[in-house]
Short mmCIF file of C-alpha atoms and ligand atoms in Angstrom, two decimals:
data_model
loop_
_atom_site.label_atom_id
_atom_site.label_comp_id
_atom_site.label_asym_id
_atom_site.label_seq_id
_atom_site.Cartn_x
_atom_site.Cartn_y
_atom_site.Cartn_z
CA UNK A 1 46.20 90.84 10.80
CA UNK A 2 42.89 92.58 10.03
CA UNK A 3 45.16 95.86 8.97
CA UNK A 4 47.09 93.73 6.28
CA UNK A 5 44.14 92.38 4.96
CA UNK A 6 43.13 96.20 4.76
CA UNK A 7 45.89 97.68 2.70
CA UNK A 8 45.93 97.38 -1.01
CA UNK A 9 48.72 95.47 -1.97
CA UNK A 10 51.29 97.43 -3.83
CA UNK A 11 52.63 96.32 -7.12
CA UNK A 12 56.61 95.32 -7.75
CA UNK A 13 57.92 94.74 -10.51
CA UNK A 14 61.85 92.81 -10.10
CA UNK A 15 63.30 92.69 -13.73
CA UNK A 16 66.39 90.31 -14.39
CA UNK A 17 63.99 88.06 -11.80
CA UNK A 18 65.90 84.93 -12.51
CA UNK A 19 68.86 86.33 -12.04
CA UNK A 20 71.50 86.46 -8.95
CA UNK A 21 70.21 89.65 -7.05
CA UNK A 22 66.38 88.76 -8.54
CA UNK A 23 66.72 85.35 -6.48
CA UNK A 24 67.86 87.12 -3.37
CA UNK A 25 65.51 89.74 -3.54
CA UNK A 26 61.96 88.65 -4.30
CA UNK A 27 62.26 86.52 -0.60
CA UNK A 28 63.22 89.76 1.19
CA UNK A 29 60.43 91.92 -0.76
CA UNK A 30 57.92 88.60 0.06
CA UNK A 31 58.89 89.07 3.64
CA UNK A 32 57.76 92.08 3.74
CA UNK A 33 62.04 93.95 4.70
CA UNK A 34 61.62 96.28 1.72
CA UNK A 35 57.74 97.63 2.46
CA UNK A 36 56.77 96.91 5.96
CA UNK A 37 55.45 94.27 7.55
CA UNK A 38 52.07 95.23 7.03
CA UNK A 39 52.27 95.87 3.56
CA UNK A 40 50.92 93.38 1.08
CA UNK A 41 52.39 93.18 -2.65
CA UNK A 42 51.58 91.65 -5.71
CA UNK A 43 55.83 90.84 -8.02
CA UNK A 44 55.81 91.00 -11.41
CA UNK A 45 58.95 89.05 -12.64
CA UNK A 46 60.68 89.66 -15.65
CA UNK A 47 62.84 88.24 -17.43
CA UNK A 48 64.38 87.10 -21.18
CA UNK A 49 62.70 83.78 -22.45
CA UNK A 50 65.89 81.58 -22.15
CA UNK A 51 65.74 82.30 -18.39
CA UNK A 52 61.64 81.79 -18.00
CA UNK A 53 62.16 78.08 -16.53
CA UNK A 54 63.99 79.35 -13.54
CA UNK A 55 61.52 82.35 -13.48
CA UNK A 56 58.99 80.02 -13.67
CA UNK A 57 60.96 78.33 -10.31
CA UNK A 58 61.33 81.16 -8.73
CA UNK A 59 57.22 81.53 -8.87
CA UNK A 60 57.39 77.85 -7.34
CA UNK A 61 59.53 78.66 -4.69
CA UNK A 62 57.50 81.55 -3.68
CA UNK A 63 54.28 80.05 -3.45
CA UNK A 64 56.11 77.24 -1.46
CA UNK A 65 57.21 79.77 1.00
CA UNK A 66 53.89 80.86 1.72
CA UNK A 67 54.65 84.29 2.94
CA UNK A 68 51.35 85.92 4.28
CA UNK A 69 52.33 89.23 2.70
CA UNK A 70 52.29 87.99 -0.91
CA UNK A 71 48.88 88.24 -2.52
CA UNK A 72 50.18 87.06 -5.99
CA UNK A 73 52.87 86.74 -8.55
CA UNK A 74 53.07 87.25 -12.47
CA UNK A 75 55.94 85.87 -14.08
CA UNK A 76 56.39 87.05 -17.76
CA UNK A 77 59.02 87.66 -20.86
CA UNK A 78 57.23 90.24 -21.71
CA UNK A 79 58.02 94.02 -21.14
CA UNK A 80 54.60 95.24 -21.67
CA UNK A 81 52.78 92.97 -19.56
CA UNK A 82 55.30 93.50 -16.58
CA UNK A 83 54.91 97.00 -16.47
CA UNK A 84 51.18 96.76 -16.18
CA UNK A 85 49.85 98.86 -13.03
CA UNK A 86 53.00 98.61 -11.50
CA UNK A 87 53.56 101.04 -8.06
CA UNK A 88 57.39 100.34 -7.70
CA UNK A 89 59.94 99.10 -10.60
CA UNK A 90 63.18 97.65 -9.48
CA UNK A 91 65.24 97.30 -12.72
CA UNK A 92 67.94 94.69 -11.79
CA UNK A 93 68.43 93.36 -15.58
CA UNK A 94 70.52 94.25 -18.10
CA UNK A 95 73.66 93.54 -20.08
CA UNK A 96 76.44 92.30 -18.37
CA UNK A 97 80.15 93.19 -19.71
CA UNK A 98 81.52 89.71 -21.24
CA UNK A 99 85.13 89.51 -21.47
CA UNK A 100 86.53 91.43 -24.51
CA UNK A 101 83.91 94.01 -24.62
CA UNK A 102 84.62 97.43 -24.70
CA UNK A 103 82.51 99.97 -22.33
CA UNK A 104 80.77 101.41 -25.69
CA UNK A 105 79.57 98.08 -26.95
CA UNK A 106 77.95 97.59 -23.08
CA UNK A 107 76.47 100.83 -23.11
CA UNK A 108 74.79 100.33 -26.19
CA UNK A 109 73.20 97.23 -25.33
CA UNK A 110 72.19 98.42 -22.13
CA UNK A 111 70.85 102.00 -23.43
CA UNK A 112 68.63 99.83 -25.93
CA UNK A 113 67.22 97.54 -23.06
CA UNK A 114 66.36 100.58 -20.81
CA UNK A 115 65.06 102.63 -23.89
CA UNK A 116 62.60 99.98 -24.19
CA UNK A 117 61.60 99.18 -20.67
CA UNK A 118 61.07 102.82 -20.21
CA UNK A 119 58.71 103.31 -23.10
CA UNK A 120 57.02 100.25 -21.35
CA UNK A 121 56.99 101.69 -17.68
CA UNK A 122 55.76 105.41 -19.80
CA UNK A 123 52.91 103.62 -21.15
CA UNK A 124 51.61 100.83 -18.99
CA UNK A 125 52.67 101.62 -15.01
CA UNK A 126 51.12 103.55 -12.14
CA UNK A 127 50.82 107.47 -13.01
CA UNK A 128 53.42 107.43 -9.67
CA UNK A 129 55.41 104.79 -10.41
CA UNK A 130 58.51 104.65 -8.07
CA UNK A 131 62.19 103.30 -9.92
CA UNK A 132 65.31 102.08 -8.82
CA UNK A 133 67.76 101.34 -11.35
CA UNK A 134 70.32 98.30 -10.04
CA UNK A 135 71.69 97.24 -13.41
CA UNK A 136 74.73 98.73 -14.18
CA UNK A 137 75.64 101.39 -15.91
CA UNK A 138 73.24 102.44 -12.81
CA UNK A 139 73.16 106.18 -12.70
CA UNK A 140 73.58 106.53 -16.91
CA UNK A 141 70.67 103.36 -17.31
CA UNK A 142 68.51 105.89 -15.18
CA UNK A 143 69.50 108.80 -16.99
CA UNK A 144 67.98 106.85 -20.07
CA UNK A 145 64.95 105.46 -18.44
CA UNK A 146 64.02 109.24 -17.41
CA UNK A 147 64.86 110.16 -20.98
CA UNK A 148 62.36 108.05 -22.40
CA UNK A 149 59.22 107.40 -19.61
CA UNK A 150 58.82 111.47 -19.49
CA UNK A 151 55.63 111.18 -17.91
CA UNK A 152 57.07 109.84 -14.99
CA UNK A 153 57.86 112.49 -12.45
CA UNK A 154 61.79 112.83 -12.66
CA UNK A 155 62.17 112.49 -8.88
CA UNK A 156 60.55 109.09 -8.83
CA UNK A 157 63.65 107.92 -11.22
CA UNK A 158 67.01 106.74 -9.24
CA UNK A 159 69.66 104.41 -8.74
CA UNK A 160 70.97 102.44 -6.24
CA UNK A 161 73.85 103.35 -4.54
CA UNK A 162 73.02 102.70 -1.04
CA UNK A 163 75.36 99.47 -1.52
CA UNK A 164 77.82 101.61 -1.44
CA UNK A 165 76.83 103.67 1.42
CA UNK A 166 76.13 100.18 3.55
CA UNK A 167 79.97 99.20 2.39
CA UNK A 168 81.42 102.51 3.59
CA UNK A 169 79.42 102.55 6.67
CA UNK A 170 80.32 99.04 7.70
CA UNK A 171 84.15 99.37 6.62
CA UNK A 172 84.36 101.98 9.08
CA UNK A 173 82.35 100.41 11.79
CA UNK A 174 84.88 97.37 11.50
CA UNK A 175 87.83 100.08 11.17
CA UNK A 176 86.31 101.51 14.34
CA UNK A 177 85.07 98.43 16.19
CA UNK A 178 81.77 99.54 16.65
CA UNK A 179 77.88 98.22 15.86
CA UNK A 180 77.21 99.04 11.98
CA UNK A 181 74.27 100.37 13.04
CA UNK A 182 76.22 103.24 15.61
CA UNK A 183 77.47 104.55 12.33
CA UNK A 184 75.35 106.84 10.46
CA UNK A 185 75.80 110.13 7.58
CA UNK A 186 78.65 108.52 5.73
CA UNK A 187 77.90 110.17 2.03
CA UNK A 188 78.11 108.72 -1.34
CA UNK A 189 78.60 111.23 -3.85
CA UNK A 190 78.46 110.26 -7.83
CA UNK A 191 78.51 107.70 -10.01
CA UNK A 192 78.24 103.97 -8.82
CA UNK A 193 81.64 102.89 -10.57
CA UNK A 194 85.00 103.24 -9.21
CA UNK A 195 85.11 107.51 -9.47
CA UNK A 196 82.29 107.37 -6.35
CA UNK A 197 83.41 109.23 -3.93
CA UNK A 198 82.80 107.92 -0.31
CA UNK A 199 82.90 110.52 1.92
CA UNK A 200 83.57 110.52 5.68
CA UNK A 201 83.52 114.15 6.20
CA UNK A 202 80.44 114.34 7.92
CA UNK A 203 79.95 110.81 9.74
CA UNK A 204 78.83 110.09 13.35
CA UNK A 205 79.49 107.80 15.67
CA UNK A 206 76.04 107.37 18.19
CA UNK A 207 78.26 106.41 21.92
CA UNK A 208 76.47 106.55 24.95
CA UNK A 209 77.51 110.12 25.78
CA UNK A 210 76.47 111.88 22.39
CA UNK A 211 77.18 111.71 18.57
CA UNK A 212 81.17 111.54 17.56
CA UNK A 213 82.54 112.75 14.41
CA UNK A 214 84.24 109.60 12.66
CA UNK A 215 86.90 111.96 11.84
CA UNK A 216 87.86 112.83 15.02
CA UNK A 217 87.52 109.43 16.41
CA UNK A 218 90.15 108.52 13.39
CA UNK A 219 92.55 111.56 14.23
CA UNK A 220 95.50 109.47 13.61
CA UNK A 221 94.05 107.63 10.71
CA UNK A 222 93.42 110.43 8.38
CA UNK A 223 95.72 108.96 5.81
CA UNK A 224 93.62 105.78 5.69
CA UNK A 225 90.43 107.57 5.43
CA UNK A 226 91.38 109.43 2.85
CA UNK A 227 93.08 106.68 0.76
CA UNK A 228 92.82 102.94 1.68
CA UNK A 229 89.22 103.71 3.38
CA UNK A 230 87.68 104.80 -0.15
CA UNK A 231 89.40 102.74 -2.58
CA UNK A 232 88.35 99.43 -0.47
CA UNK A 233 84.67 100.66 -0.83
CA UNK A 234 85.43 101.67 -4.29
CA UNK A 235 86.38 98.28 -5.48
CA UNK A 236 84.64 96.15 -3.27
CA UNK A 237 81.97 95.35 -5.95
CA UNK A 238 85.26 93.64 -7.65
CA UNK A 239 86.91 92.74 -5.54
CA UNK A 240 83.46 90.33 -4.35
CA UNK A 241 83.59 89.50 -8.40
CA UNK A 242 87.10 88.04 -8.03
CA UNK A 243 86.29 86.21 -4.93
CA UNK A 244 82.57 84.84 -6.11
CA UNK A 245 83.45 84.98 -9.76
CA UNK A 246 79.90 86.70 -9.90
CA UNK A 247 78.73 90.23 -8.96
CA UNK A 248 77.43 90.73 -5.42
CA UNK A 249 74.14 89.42 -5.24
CA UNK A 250 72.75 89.25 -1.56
CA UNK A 251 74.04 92.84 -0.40
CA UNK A 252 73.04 94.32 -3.66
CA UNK A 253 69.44 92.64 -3.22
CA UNK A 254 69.56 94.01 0.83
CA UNK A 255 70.67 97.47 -0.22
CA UNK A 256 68.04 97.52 -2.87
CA UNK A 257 65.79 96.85 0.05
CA UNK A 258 66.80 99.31 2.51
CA UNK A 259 66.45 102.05 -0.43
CA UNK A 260 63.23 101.65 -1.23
CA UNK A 261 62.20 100.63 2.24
CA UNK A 262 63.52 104.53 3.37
CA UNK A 263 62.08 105.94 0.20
CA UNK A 264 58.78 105.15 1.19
CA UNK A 265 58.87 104.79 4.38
CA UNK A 266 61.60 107.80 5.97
CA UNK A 267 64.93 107.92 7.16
CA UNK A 268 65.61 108.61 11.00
CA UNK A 269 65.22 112.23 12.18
CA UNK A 270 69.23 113.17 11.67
CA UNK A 271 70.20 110.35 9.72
CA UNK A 272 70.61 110.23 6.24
CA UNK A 273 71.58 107.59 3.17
CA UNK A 274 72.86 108.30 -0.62
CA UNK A 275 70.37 107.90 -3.41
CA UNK A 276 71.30 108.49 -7.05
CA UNK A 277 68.58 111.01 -7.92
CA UNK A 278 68.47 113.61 -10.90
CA UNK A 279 70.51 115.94 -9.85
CA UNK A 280 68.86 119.79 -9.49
CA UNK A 281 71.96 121.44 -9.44
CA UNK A 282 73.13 120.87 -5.48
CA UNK A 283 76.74 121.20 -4.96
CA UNK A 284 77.78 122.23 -8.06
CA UNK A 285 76.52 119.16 -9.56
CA UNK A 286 75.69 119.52 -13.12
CA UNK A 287 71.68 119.67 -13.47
CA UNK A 288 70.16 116.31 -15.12
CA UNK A 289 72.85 114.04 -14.24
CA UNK A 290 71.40 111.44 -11.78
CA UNK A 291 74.47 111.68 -9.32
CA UNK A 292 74.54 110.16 -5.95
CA UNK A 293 73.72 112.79 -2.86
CA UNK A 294 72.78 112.49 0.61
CA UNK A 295 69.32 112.50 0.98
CA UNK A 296 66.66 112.49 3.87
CA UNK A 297 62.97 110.68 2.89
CA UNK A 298 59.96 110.82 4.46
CA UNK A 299 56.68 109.43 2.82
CA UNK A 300 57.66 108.80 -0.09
CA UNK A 301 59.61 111.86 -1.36
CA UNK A 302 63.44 112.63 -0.97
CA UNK A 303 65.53 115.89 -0.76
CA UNK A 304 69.23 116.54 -0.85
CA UNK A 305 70.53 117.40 2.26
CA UNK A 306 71.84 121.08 1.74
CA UNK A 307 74.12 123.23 3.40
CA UNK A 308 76.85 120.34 4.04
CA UNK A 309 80.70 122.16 4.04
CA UNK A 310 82.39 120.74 1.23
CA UNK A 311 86.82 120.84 1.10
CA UNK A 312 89.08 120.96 -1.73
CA UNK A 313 89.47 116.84 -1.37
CA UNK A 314 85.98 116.58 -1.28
CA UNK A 315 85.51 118.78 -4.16
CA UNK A 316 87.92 117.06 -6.67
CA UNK A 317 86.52 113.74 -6.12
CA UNK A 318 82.60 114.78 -6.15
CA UNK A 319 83.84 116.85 -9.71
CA UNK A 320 85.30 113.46 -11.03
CA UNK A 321 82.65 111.03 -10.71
CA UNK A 322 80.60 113.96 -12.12
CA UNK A 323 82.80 114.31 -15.34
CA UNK A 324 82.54 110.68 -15.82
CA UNK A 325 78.49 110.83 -15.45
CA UNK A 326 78.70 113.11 -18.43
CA UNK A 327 80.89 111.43 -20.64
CA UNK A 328 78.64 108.43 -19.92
CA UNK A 329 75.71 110.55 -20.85
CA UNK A 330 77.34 111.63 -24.22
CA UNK A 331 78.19 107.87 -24.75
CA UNK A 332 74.57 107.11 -23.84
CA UNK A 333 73.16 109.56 -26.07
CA UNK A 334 75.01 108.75 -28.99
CA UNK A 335 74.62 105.09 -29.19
CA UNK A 336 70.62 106.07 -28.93
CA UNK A 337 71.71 108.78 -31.78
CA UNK A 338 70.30 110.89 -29.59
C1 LMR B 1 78.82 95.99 -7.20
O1 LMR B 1 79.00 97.16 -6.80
O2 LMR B 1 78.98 95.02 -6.48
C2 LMR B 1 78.43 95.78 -8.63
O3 LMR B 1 77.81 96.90 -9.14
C3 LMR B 1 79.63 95.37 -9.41
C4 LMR B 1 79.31 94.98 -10.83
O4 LMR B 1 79.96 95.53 -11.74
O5 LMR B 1 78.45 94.14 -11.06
#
């Protein structure tokens, strides 16, 4: 106990608090899942002023839960005031696609709310200020947030795609009938929309006699992997919409976790997950784009894993969710008439 009481307590900022994934999250941040059990935090909640009652609840319930880890909690409508001092930013709000809307009309909304949060996060949070973008357009919000919080080291600036990377690994753990947690390299290459690519090429199965290539385990399921496998993880995020009538909410808050959790704190020696990070370049990958790649963390810092073989399958489908990225980057741009 005397060690918590020892460690500064790190500062999180949720935006979109109020919200679906913000409800699920702040509890598992509290608990100390996403920064160690010895880590104490201070949440900053955000969120628009017709939600500020249930932020205001979500304070209440926090306090009620007395978690030892949680040394104190701002709620606010305020950009500014959020971004104060924060050490991590975990940008879950943003514009949701109402029925009728086209893509441009979304991206404009959402390129204007992550224009302004980054001038906010540029001028008032930690000189190493750590973001994951949830909100979607994910990879193309954090494309904008780098854009415009310049002083923020581009590395610290990614998106979550690690839901995607739990879905894949689990799908094939089921597919496979093994523990999720036997299951490890899966990749997630690209955009989070429905051009990802999940990618099986290079994932293990841990058995008691030594690691097994997934694809060799699934000899006689090739066709699967390379067709039912990734559109299921693909359009799981709908198909959870259609069953929920809302977007996933408790994975997307758990995956948040386990992202910044690795981030900061490593992934196994051998093991890796997918980040969306800036790409430098890796694979082909246009420089700039934040793109989803395998990654291995240790204190804090991530790097591509390089030197993975790459086929022709592989290379169409990482070169398509990279097209998209760019035409949502032009899109991006121009509603900012950038
Ligand atoms: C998901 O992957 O579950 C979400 O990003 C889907 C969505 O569009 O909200």
């Amino acid at each position: 106990n005397l060690l918590k009481i020892e460690k500064e307590p790190i500062r999180v900022l949720v935006t979109g608090a109020a919200g679906n994934i913000g409800y699920a999250i702040a509890p598992m941040i509290a608990r100390g899942i996403m920064l160690g059990p010895d880590q104490p935090m201070i949440l900053h909640l955000l969120d628009i002023e017709p939600a500020s009652k249930s932020l205001e609840a979500v304070k209440m319930e926090l306090q009620d839960s007395a978690f030892p880890l949680l040394q104190g909690v701002i709620t606010t409508t305020n950009v500014d005031e959020s971004c104060k001092d924060v050490n991590i930013a975990i940008m879950i709000g943003g514009f949701a696609r109402k029925e009728g809307m086209e893509r441009r009309d979304v991206m404009s909304k959402n390129a204007v709310i992550f224009k302004a949060q980054a001038l906010a996060l540029e001028r008032y949070a930690s000189d190493d200020c750590k973001v994951l973008v949830v909100a979607n357009p994910a990879n193309t919000n954090a494309l904008i947030l780098k854009e415009f919080a310049p002083s923020i080291p581009e590395e610290n600036i990614t998106c979550l795609t690690r839901l995607d990377h739990n879905r894949a690994q689990a799908r094939l753990a089921e597919k496979l009938s093994v523990p999720v947690s036997s299951v490890k390299n899966v990749i997630v290459w690209g955009n989070h929309s429905s051009t990802q690519y999940p990618d099986t090429s290079h994932a293990m199965v841990s058995t008691k006699t030594g690691d097994q290539p997934v694809k060799e385990l699934l000899v006689a399921d090739q066709k699967w992997l390379k067709n039912e496998f990734i559109t299921e993880v693909q359009q799981r995020g709908a198909e959870i919409l259609r069953a929920r009538k809302q977007s996933s909410a408790l994975s997307a808050a758990s995956a948040a976790c386990d992202h910044i959790h690795d981030w900061f704190l490593g992934t196994p020696k051998g093991n890796w997950v997918s980040m969306g990070v800036c790409s430098d370049g890796s694979y082909g990958i246009p420089p700039g784009l934040v793109y989803s790649f395998p990654v291995n963390c240790e204190k804090g810092s991530w790097k591509i894993v390089q030197g993975l073989s790459i086929d022709e399958f592989s290379r169409e489908k990482m070169d398509d969710s990279a097209r998209e990225l760019a035409e949502e980057q032009d899109l991006a741009y121009s509603c900012l008439n950038l």
